[in-house]
CSV table of C-alpha atoms and ligand atoms in Angstrom, one decimal:
chain,number,residue,atom,x,y,z
A,1,MET,CA,0.0,0.0,0.0
A,2,LEU,CA,1.1,3.5,-0.8
A,3,LYS,CA,0.7,4.5,2.8
A,4,ASP,CA,3.2,1.9,3.9
A,5,ASP,CA,5.6,3.0,1.1
A,6,PHE,CA,5.7,6.5,2.5
A,7,LYS,CA,6.4,5.1,6.0
A,8,ASN,CA,9.1,2.9,4.7
A,9,LEU,CA,10.8,5.8,3.1
A,10,LEU,CA,12.1,6.9,6.5
A,11,LYS,CA,13.4,3.5,7.2
A,12,GLN,CA,15.1,3.3,3.8
A,13,VAL,CA,16.9,6.5,4.4
A,14,GLN,CA,18.1,5.2,7.8
A,15,ALA,CA,19.4,2.0,6.1
A,16,ASP,CA,21.2,4.0,3.5
A,17,ILE,CA,23.3,5.9,6.0
A,18,LYS,CA,26.8,4.7,6.3
A,19,SER,CA,29.5,5.7,8.7
A,20,ASN,CA,32.0,8.5,7.9
A,21,MET,CA,29.8,10.1,5.2
A,22,THR,CA,31.3,13.2,3.6
A,23,LYS,CA,29.3,16.3,2.8
A,24,ASP,CA,29.0,15.1,-0.8
A,25,ASP,CA,27.7,11.8,0.3
A,26,TRP,CA,25.0,13.6,2.2
A,27,LEU,CA,24.1,15.7,-0.7
A,28,ALA,CA,23.8,12.6,-2.9
A,29,LEU,CA,21.6,10.9,-0.4
A,30,GLU,CA,19.4,13.9,-0.1
A,31,LYS,CA,19.0,14.1,-3.9
A,32,LYS,CA,18.2,10.4,-4.0
A,33,TYR,CA,15.2,10.9,-1.7
A,34,LEU,CA,14.2,14.6,-2.0
A,35,GLY,CA,15.5,15.4,-5.5
A,36,ARG,CA,13.1,16.2,-8.4
A,37,LYS,CA,13.2,12.7,-9.6
A,38,GLY,CA,13.8,11.3,-6.1
A,39,GLU,CA,12.0,8.5,-4.2
A,40,LEU,CA,9.6,10.9,-2.5
A,41,ASN,CA,8.4,12.5,-5.7
A,42,LYS,CA,7.9,9.1,-7.3
A,43,LEU,CA,5.5,8.2,-4.5
A,44,MET,CA,3.9,11.6,-4.7
A,45,ASP,CA,3.1,10.9,-8.3
A,46,SER,CA,1.2,7.8,-7.4
A,47,LEU,CA,-1.1,9.8,-5.1
A,48,LYS,CA,-3.0,10.8,-8.2
A,49,THR,CA,-4.3,7.3,-8.6
A,50,LEU,CA,-6.0,7.3,-5.3
A,51,ALA,CA,-9.6,8.0,-4.6
A,52,VAL,CA,-10.4,11.5,-3.1
A,53,GLU,CA,-11.0,10.2,0.5
A,54,GLU,CA,-7.8,8.1,0.5
A,55,LYS,CA,-5.8,10.9,-1.2
A,56,ARG,CA,-6.6,13.2,1.7
A,57,GLU,CA,-5.4,10.7,4.3
A,58,VAL,CA,-2.3,9.5,2.5
A,59,GLY,CA,-1.5,13.1,1.4
A,60,LYS,CA,-1.3,14.2,5.0
A,61,LEU,CA,1.1,11.4,5.8
A,62,ALA,CA,3.2,12.2,2.7
A,63,ASN,CA,3.6,15.8,3.7
A,64,ALA,CA,4.6,14.8,7.2
A,65,VAL,CA,7.2,12.4,5.8
A,66,LYS,CA,8.5,15.1,3.4
A,67,LEU,CA,8.9,17.6,6.3
A,68,GLU,CA,10.7,15.1,8.4
A,69,LEU,CA,13.1,14.2,5.6
A,70,GLU,CA,13.8,17.9,4.8
A,71,ASN,CA,14.5,18.6,8.5
A,72,PHE,CA,16.7,15.6,8.7
A,73,PHE,CA,18.9,16.5,5.8
A,74,HIS,CA,19.0,20.2,6.7
A,75,LYS,CA,20.4,19.2,10.1
A,76,GLN,CA,23.0,17.0,8.5
A,77,LYS,CA,24.1,19.6,6.1
A,78,SER,CA,24.4,22.3,8.8
A,79,ILE,CA,27.0,20.2,10.5
A,80,PHE,CA,29.2,20.7,7.5
A,81,ASN,CA,28.1,24.2,6.8
A,82,PRO,CA,27.9,26.0,10.1
A,83,VAL,CA,28.0,29.4,8.4
A,84,ASP,CA,26.0,30.8,5.6
A,85,GLU,CA,27.4,29.4,2.4
A,86,ASN,CA,26.6,32.6,0.4
A,87,LYS,CA,28.9,34.6,2.6
A,88,THR,CA,32.6,34.2,1.7
A,89,PHE,CA,34.9,34.2,4.6
A,90,ASP,CA,38.3,35.7,4.1
A,91,LEU,CA,40.7,34.7,6.8
A,92,THR,CA,43.3,37.3,5.7
A,93,LEU,CA,41.0,40.4,6.2
A,94,PRO,CA,41.7,42.4,9.4
A,95,GLY,CA,39.2,41.7,12.1
A,96,GLU,CA,36.5,44.0,13.3
A,97,LYS,CA,37.9,46.4,15.9
A,98,TYR,CA,36.1,46.6,19.2
A,99,ASN,CA,36.2,49.8,21.0
A,100,ILE,CA,37.2,49.1,24.6
A,101,GLY,CA,36.5,51.9,27.0
A,102,HIS,CA,38.7,53.0,29.8
A,103,LEU,CA,38.3,54.5,33.3
A,104,HIS,CA,37.3,58.2,33.6
A,105,PRO,CA,40.3,60.4,34.4
A,106,ILE,CA,38.8,61.2,37.8
A,107,THR,CA,38.6,57.4,38.6
A,108,GLN,CA,42.1,57.0,37.3
A,109,ILE,CA,43.5,59.6,39.8
A,110,GLN,CA,41.3,58.2,42.5
A,111,GLU,CA,42.8,54.7,42.1
A,112,GLU,CA,46.3,56.1,42.0
A,113,LEU,CA,45.6,58.0,45.2
A,114,GLU,CA,44.1,54.9,46.9
A,115,GLU,CA,47.3,53.0,46.0
A,116,ILE,CA,49.6,55.7,47.4
A,117,PHE,CA,47.6,55.9,50.7
A,118,ALA,CA,47.3,52.1,51.0
A,119,SER,CA,51.1,52.0,50.9
A,120,MET,CA,51.0,54.3,54.0
A,121,GLY,CA,48.6,52.1,55.8
A,122,PHE,CA,45.4,53.9,55.1
A,123,ILE,CA,42.1,52.1,54.5
A,124,VAL,CA,39.7,53.2,51.8
A,125,GLU,CA,36.3,53.9,53.3
A,126,ASP,CA,32.9,54.7,51.7
A,127,GLY,CA,29.9,56.6,53.0
A,128,PRO,CA,26.4,57.5,51.9
A,129,GLU,CA,25.8,60.3,49.4
A,130,VAL,CA,22.5,61.1,50.9
A,131,GLU,CA,23.6,62.0,54.4
A,132,SER,CA,22.0,63.1,57.7
A,133,GLU,CA,22.5,66.7,58.7
A,134,TYR,CA,24.2,65.4,61.7
A,135,TYR,CA,27.2,63.7,60.0
A,136,ASN,CA,27.4,66.4,57.3
A,137,PHE,CA,27.3,69.4,59.7
A,138,ASP,CA,26.6,69.0,63.4
A,139,ALA,CA,29.2,66.2,64.1
A,140,LEU,CA,31.8,68.3,62.3
A,141,ASN,CA,31.3,71.2,64.7
A,142,ILE,CA,29.0,73.1,62.4
A,143,PRO,CA,25.8,73.6,64.4
A,144,ALA,CA,22.5,74.7,62.9
A,145,HIS,CA,22.5,78.4,62.0
A,146,HIS,CA,26.3,78.5,62.0
A,147,PRO,CA,27.4,80.8,59.1
A,148,ALA,CA,29.7,78.1,57.8
A,149,ARG,CA,26.6,76.3,56.6
A,150,ASP,CA,26.0,79.1,54.1
A,151,MET,CA,29.2,78.3,52.3
A,152,GLN,CA,28.0,74.7,51.6
A,153,ASP,CA,24.4,75.2,50.5
A,154,THR,CA,23.1,71.9,49.2
A,155,PHE,CA,20.0,69.9,48.3
A,156,PHE,CA,17.7,68.6,51.1
A,157,THR,CA,15.4,65.6,50.8
A,158,ALA,CA,11.8,65.7,52.0
A,159,GLU,CA,12.9,63.7,55.0
A,160,GLY,CA,15.4,66.4,56.0
A,161,ASN,CA,18.6,64.6,54.8
A,162,VAL,CA,21.1,66.3,52.6
A,163,LEU,CA,23.1,65.4,49.6
A,164,ARG,CA,26.5,65.5,51.3
A,165,THR,CA,28.5,68.7,50.7
A,166,HIS,CA,31.9,67.1,51.4
A,167,THR,CA,33.4,63.8,52.1
A,168,SER,CA,34.2,65.1,55.6
A,169,SER,CA,30.8,63.7,56.5
A,170,VAL,CA,32.5,60.3,56.7
A,171,GLN,CA,35.0,61.4,59.4
A,172,VAL,CA,32.8,60.7,62.4
A,173,ARG,CA,31.3,57.7,60.8
A,174,ALA,CA,34.8,56.2,60.4
A,175,MET,CA,35.7,57.1,64.0
A,176,GLU,CA,32.6,55.3,65.3
A,177,LYS,CA,33.2,52.3,63.1
A,178,TYR,CA,36.9,51.8,63.6
A,179,GLY,CA,37.9,53.7,66.8
A,180,THR,CA,41.6,54.4,67.3
A,181,PRO,CA,44.2,54.4,65.9
A,182,LEU,CA,42.8,55.3,62.5
A,183,ARG,CA,44.2,56.0,59.0
A,184,CYS,CA,41.5,56.2,56.4
A,185,ILE,CA,40.7,58.0,53.1
A,186,VAL,CA,37.3,58.5,51.6
A,187,PRO,CA,37.0,59.2,47.9
A,188,GLY,CA,33.6,60.1,46.7
A,189,LYS,CA,31.0,62.3,45.1
A,190,VAL,CA,29.8,65.5,46.7
A,191,PHE,CA,27.1,68.0,45.9
A,192,ARG,CA,26.5,71.7,46.3
A,193,ASN,CA,23.7,74.0,45.3
A,194,GLU,CA,25.9,75.9,42.8
A,195,ALA,CA,25.3,77.6,39.6
A,196,THR,CA,27.4,75.8,37.0
A,197,ASP,CA,30.3,77.7,35.4
A,198,ALA,CA,33.8,76.8,34.2
A,199,SER,CA,35.1,76.0,37.7
A,200,HIS,CA,31.9,75.0,39.6
A,201,ASP,CA,29.4,72.2,39.3
A,202,HIS,CA,26.6,70.9,41.5
A,203,THR,CA,28.4,67.5,41.6
A,204,PHE,CA,32.1,66.9,41.9
A,205,TYR,CA,34.6,64.6,43.6
A,206,GLN,CA,36.7,64.9,46.7
A,207,LEU,CA,39.0,62.7,48.7
A,208,GLU,CA,38.9,63.0,52.4
A,209,GLY,CA,41.7,61.7,54.6
A,210,LEU,CA,42.3,61.4,58.3
A,211,MET,CA,44.8,60.0,60.6
A,212,ILE,CA,44.3,59.6,64.4
A,213,ASP,CA,47.0,58.3,66.7
A,214,LYS,CA,49.0,59.4,69.8
A,215,ASN,CA,50.9,62.6,69.4
A,216,ILE,CA,49.9,63.4,65.9
A,217,SER,CA,51.1,66.9,64.9
A,218,ILE,CA,51.3,69.2,61.9
A,219,THR,CA,54.6,67.6,61.1
A,220,ASN,CA,52.9,64.3,60.4
A,221,LEU,CA,50.3,66.1,58.3
A,222,ILE,CA,53.0,67.7,56.1
A,223,ALA,CA,54.9,64.5,55.7
A,224,VAL,CA,51.9,62.6,54.5
A,225,MET,CA,50.8,65.4,52.2
A,226,LYS,CA,54.3,65.6,50.6
A,227,GLU,CA,54.3,61.9,50.1
A,228,LEU,CA,50.9,62.2,48.4
A,229,LEU,CA,52.0,65.0,46.1
A,230,ARG,CA,55.2,63.3,45.2
A,231,GLY,CA,53.2,60.2,44.2
A,232,ILE,CA,50.7,62.1,42.1
A,233,PHE,CA,53.0,64.6,40.4
A,234,LYS,CA,56.0,62.3,40.2
A,235,GLN,CA,58.4,65.0,41.4
A,236,GLU,CA,59.4,66.7,44.6
A,237,VAL,CA,56.8,69.4,45.4
A,238,THR,CA,57.4,72.5,47.5
A,239,VAL,CA,54.5,73.3,49.9
A,240,ARG,CA,53.5,76.1,52.1
A,241,LEU,CA,50.8,76.4,54.8
A,242,ARG,CA,48.5,79.3,55.2
A,243,PRO,CA,46.0,79.7,58.0
A,244,GLY,CA,42.5,78.7,56.9
A,245,PHE,CA,39.2,78.4,58.7
A,246,PHE,CA,37.2,75.2,58.8
A,247,PRO,CA,35.0,74.5,61.9
A,248,PHE,CA,36.2,70.9,62.1
A,249,VAL,CA,39.9,71.5,62.4
A,250,GLU,CA,42.0,73.6,64.8
A,251,PRO,CA,44.4,74.9,63.6
A,252,GLY,CA,43.2,74.9,60.0
A,253,PHE,CA,45.3,75.4,56.9
A,254,GLU,CA,45.3,75.9,53.2
A,255,LEU,CA,48.1,73.9,51.8
A,256,ASP,CA,49.5,75.4,48.6
A,257,ILE,CA,52.0,73.9,46.2
A,258,LYS,CA,54.6,75.8,44.3
A,259,CYS,CA,53.3,76.0,40.7
A,260,LEU,CA,54.6,73.1,38.7
A,261,ILE,CA,54.2,74.9,35.4
A,262,CYS,CA,56.3,78.0,36.1
A,263,ARG,CA,58.2,76.7,39.2
A,264,GLY,CA,57.1,79.6,41.2
A,265,ASN,CA,57.9,82.4,38.7
A,266,GLY,CA,54.3,83.2,38.0
A,267,CYS,CA,52.1,82.1,35.0
A,268,SER,CA,48.5,82.0,34.0
A,269,VAL,CA,47.8,78.7,35.7
A,270,CYS,CA,48.8,80.1,39.1
A,271,LYS,CA,47.5,83.5,38.3
A,272,GLN,CA,51.0,85.0,38.5
A,273,SER,CA,51.3,84.1,42.2
A,274,GLY,CA,53.7,81.2,41.8
A,275,TRP,CA,51.5,79.1,44.1
A,276,LEU,CA,48.5,76.8,43.7
A,277,GLU,CA,45.9,76.3,46.4
A,278,LEU,CA,45.3,72.6,46.6
A,279,LEU,CA,44.6,71.1,49.9
A,280,PRO,CA,42.6,72.4,52.9
A,281,CYS,CA,43.6,70.6,56.0
A,282,GLY,CA,44.3,70.8,59.7
A,283,LEU,CA,44.4,69.1,63.1
A,284,ILE,CA,41.0,67.5,64.0
A,285,HIS,CA,39.0,69.7,66.3
A,286,PRO,CA,38.5,68.2,69.8
A,287,ASN,CA,34.7,68.5,69.4
A,288,VAL,CA,34.9,66.3,66.3
A,289,LEU,CA,37.0,63.7,68.1
A,290,ARG,CA,34.4,63.7,70.9
A,291,ALA,CA,31.6,63.3,68.4
A,292,GLY,CA,33.4,60.2,67.2
A,293,GLY,CA,33.7,58.8,70.8
A,294,ILE,CA,37.4,59.6,71.0
A,295,ASP,CA,39.1,61.3,73.9
A,296,PRO,CA,41.0,64.4,72.7
A,297,ALA,CA,43.2,64.3,75.8
A,298,GLU,CA,44.6,61.0,74.7
A,299,TRP,CA,44.4,61.1,70.9
A,300,SER,CA,45.0,63.6,68.2
A,301,GLY,CA,44.8,63.6,64.4
A,302,PHE,CA,44.9,65.5,61.2
A,303,ALA,CA,42.4,65.7,58.3
A,304,PHE,CA,42.5,67.0,54.8
A,305,GLY,CA,40.1,67.4,51.9
A,306,LEU,CA,41.5,67.0,48.4
A,307,GLY,CA,39.4,68.2,45.5
A,308,LEU,CA,39.7,65.3,43.1
A,309,THR,CA,38.0,67.1,40.3
A,310,ARG,CA,40.3,70.1,40.7
A,311,LEU,CA,43.4,67.8,40.9
A,312,VAL,CA,42.5,66.2,37.5
A,313,MET,CA,41.9,69.7,36.0
A,314,MET,CA,45.3,70.8,37.3
A,315,ARG,CA,47.2,67.7,36.2
A,316,TYR,CA,45.9,67.8,32.7
A,317,GLY,CA,45.4,71.6,32.3
A,318,ILE,CA,41.6,71.2,31.8
A,319,GLU,CA,40.1,74.7,31.9
A,320,ASP,CA,36.4,73.8,32.1
A,321,ILE,CA,34.9,71.4,34.7
A,322,ARG,CA,31.9,70.8,32.4
A,323,LEU,CA,34.2,68.9,30.0
A,324,LEU,CA,34.8,66.3,32.7
A,325,PHE,CA,31.1,65.6,33.2
A,326,GLY,CA,29.9,66.0,29.6
A,327,ASN,CA,30.3,62.3,28.5
A,328,ASP,CA,31.8,63.5,25.3
A,329,LEU,CA,34.0,60.7,23.9
A,330,ARG,CA,36.1,63.2,21.9
A,331,PHE,CA,37.2,64.6,25.2
A,332,LEU,CA,37.4,61.4,27.3
A,333,LYS,CA,39.4,59.5,24.7
A,334,GLN,CA,42.4,61.6,25.4
A,335,PHE,CA,43.1,60.1,28.8
B,401,DAH,N1,35.3,69.6,53.7
B,401,DAH,C1,36.0,70.8,53.3
B,401,DAH,C2,35.3,71.3,52.0
B,401,DAH,O1,34.7,70.6,51.3
B,401,DAH,C3,37.4,70.5,52.9
B,401,DAH,C4,38.3,70.2,54.1
B,401,DAH,C5,38.9,71.3,54.8
B,401,DAH,C6,38.4,68.9,54.6
B,401,DAH,C7,39.7,71.0,55.9
B,401,DAH,C8,39.2,68.6,55.7
B,401,DAH,C9,39.9,69.7,56.3
B,401,DAH,O2,39.4,67.4,56.1
B,401,DAH,O3,40.7,69.4,57.4
B,401,DAH,O4,35.3,72.5,51.8
């Protein structure tokens, strides 16, 4: 019966398969069964002789067999032809080049600094960017209504928290977490309610540092700062301290470096002064130590706040802060 002939076709194909068949062998086998004058079409021709009823039933079976054979051969051929045959593959052509990104210049400097400080025994600590008023201001000896808050206007959340205005907010958190002695740096993002111009943005980066131990003095502060500057600028740097006021240090300083461009003779970068203002710092105020649960009679320490964004601008001579945050690849690719 024709019906059985169709069913047998599948068995016949199986019987015809030999081991180690080449691609050509498969093509020949496919032609034998599925070719224009192949076995399947021969049987299809005989469908005509059947009565209408029978034709419908056997026809259904015939189509199923045809589909199965087609799938079977397609699969076999794809083993030999994993790629589209119409596409020619030229092994000698140069490959497609992938663009691999790199770290943002601020992140690069941050990682360099982390390494320099790690070599001096500092841990790298993190803190929340949405911060309580307490850690951002009160704990740092800046009570409510103190005029120092005016200099650091920021964004408040509905719950009364602030977007931290400086990484100093992590000082007391670190003291509470680690106690004494303590050496720690805190790189991170900070926020101010600032109108944007060439040197200001509402978001920028700082790196806070603090060291607390017995008998820490300004000498230790200067030594660590010089080590930091030597590491970053890869040369000996001359520094000077000027008095500066920050409620959380006493005494407080502005640390300037002798201009690296003109070596102190005066140029446009240092505005003809020969010095660059780089690092505010000082000895940690006793009130701040107390807020961190540390006895100022027994321990002392220094703290500093490095403007990471400013440092990057200084190192590469970038004149507009907006370039750094513009996500413009033409700019970023230079680093
Ligand atoms: N937090 C200060 C600011 O953002 C910078 C600063 C000054 C940090 C003196 C310090 C410091 O640790 O001792 O303006």
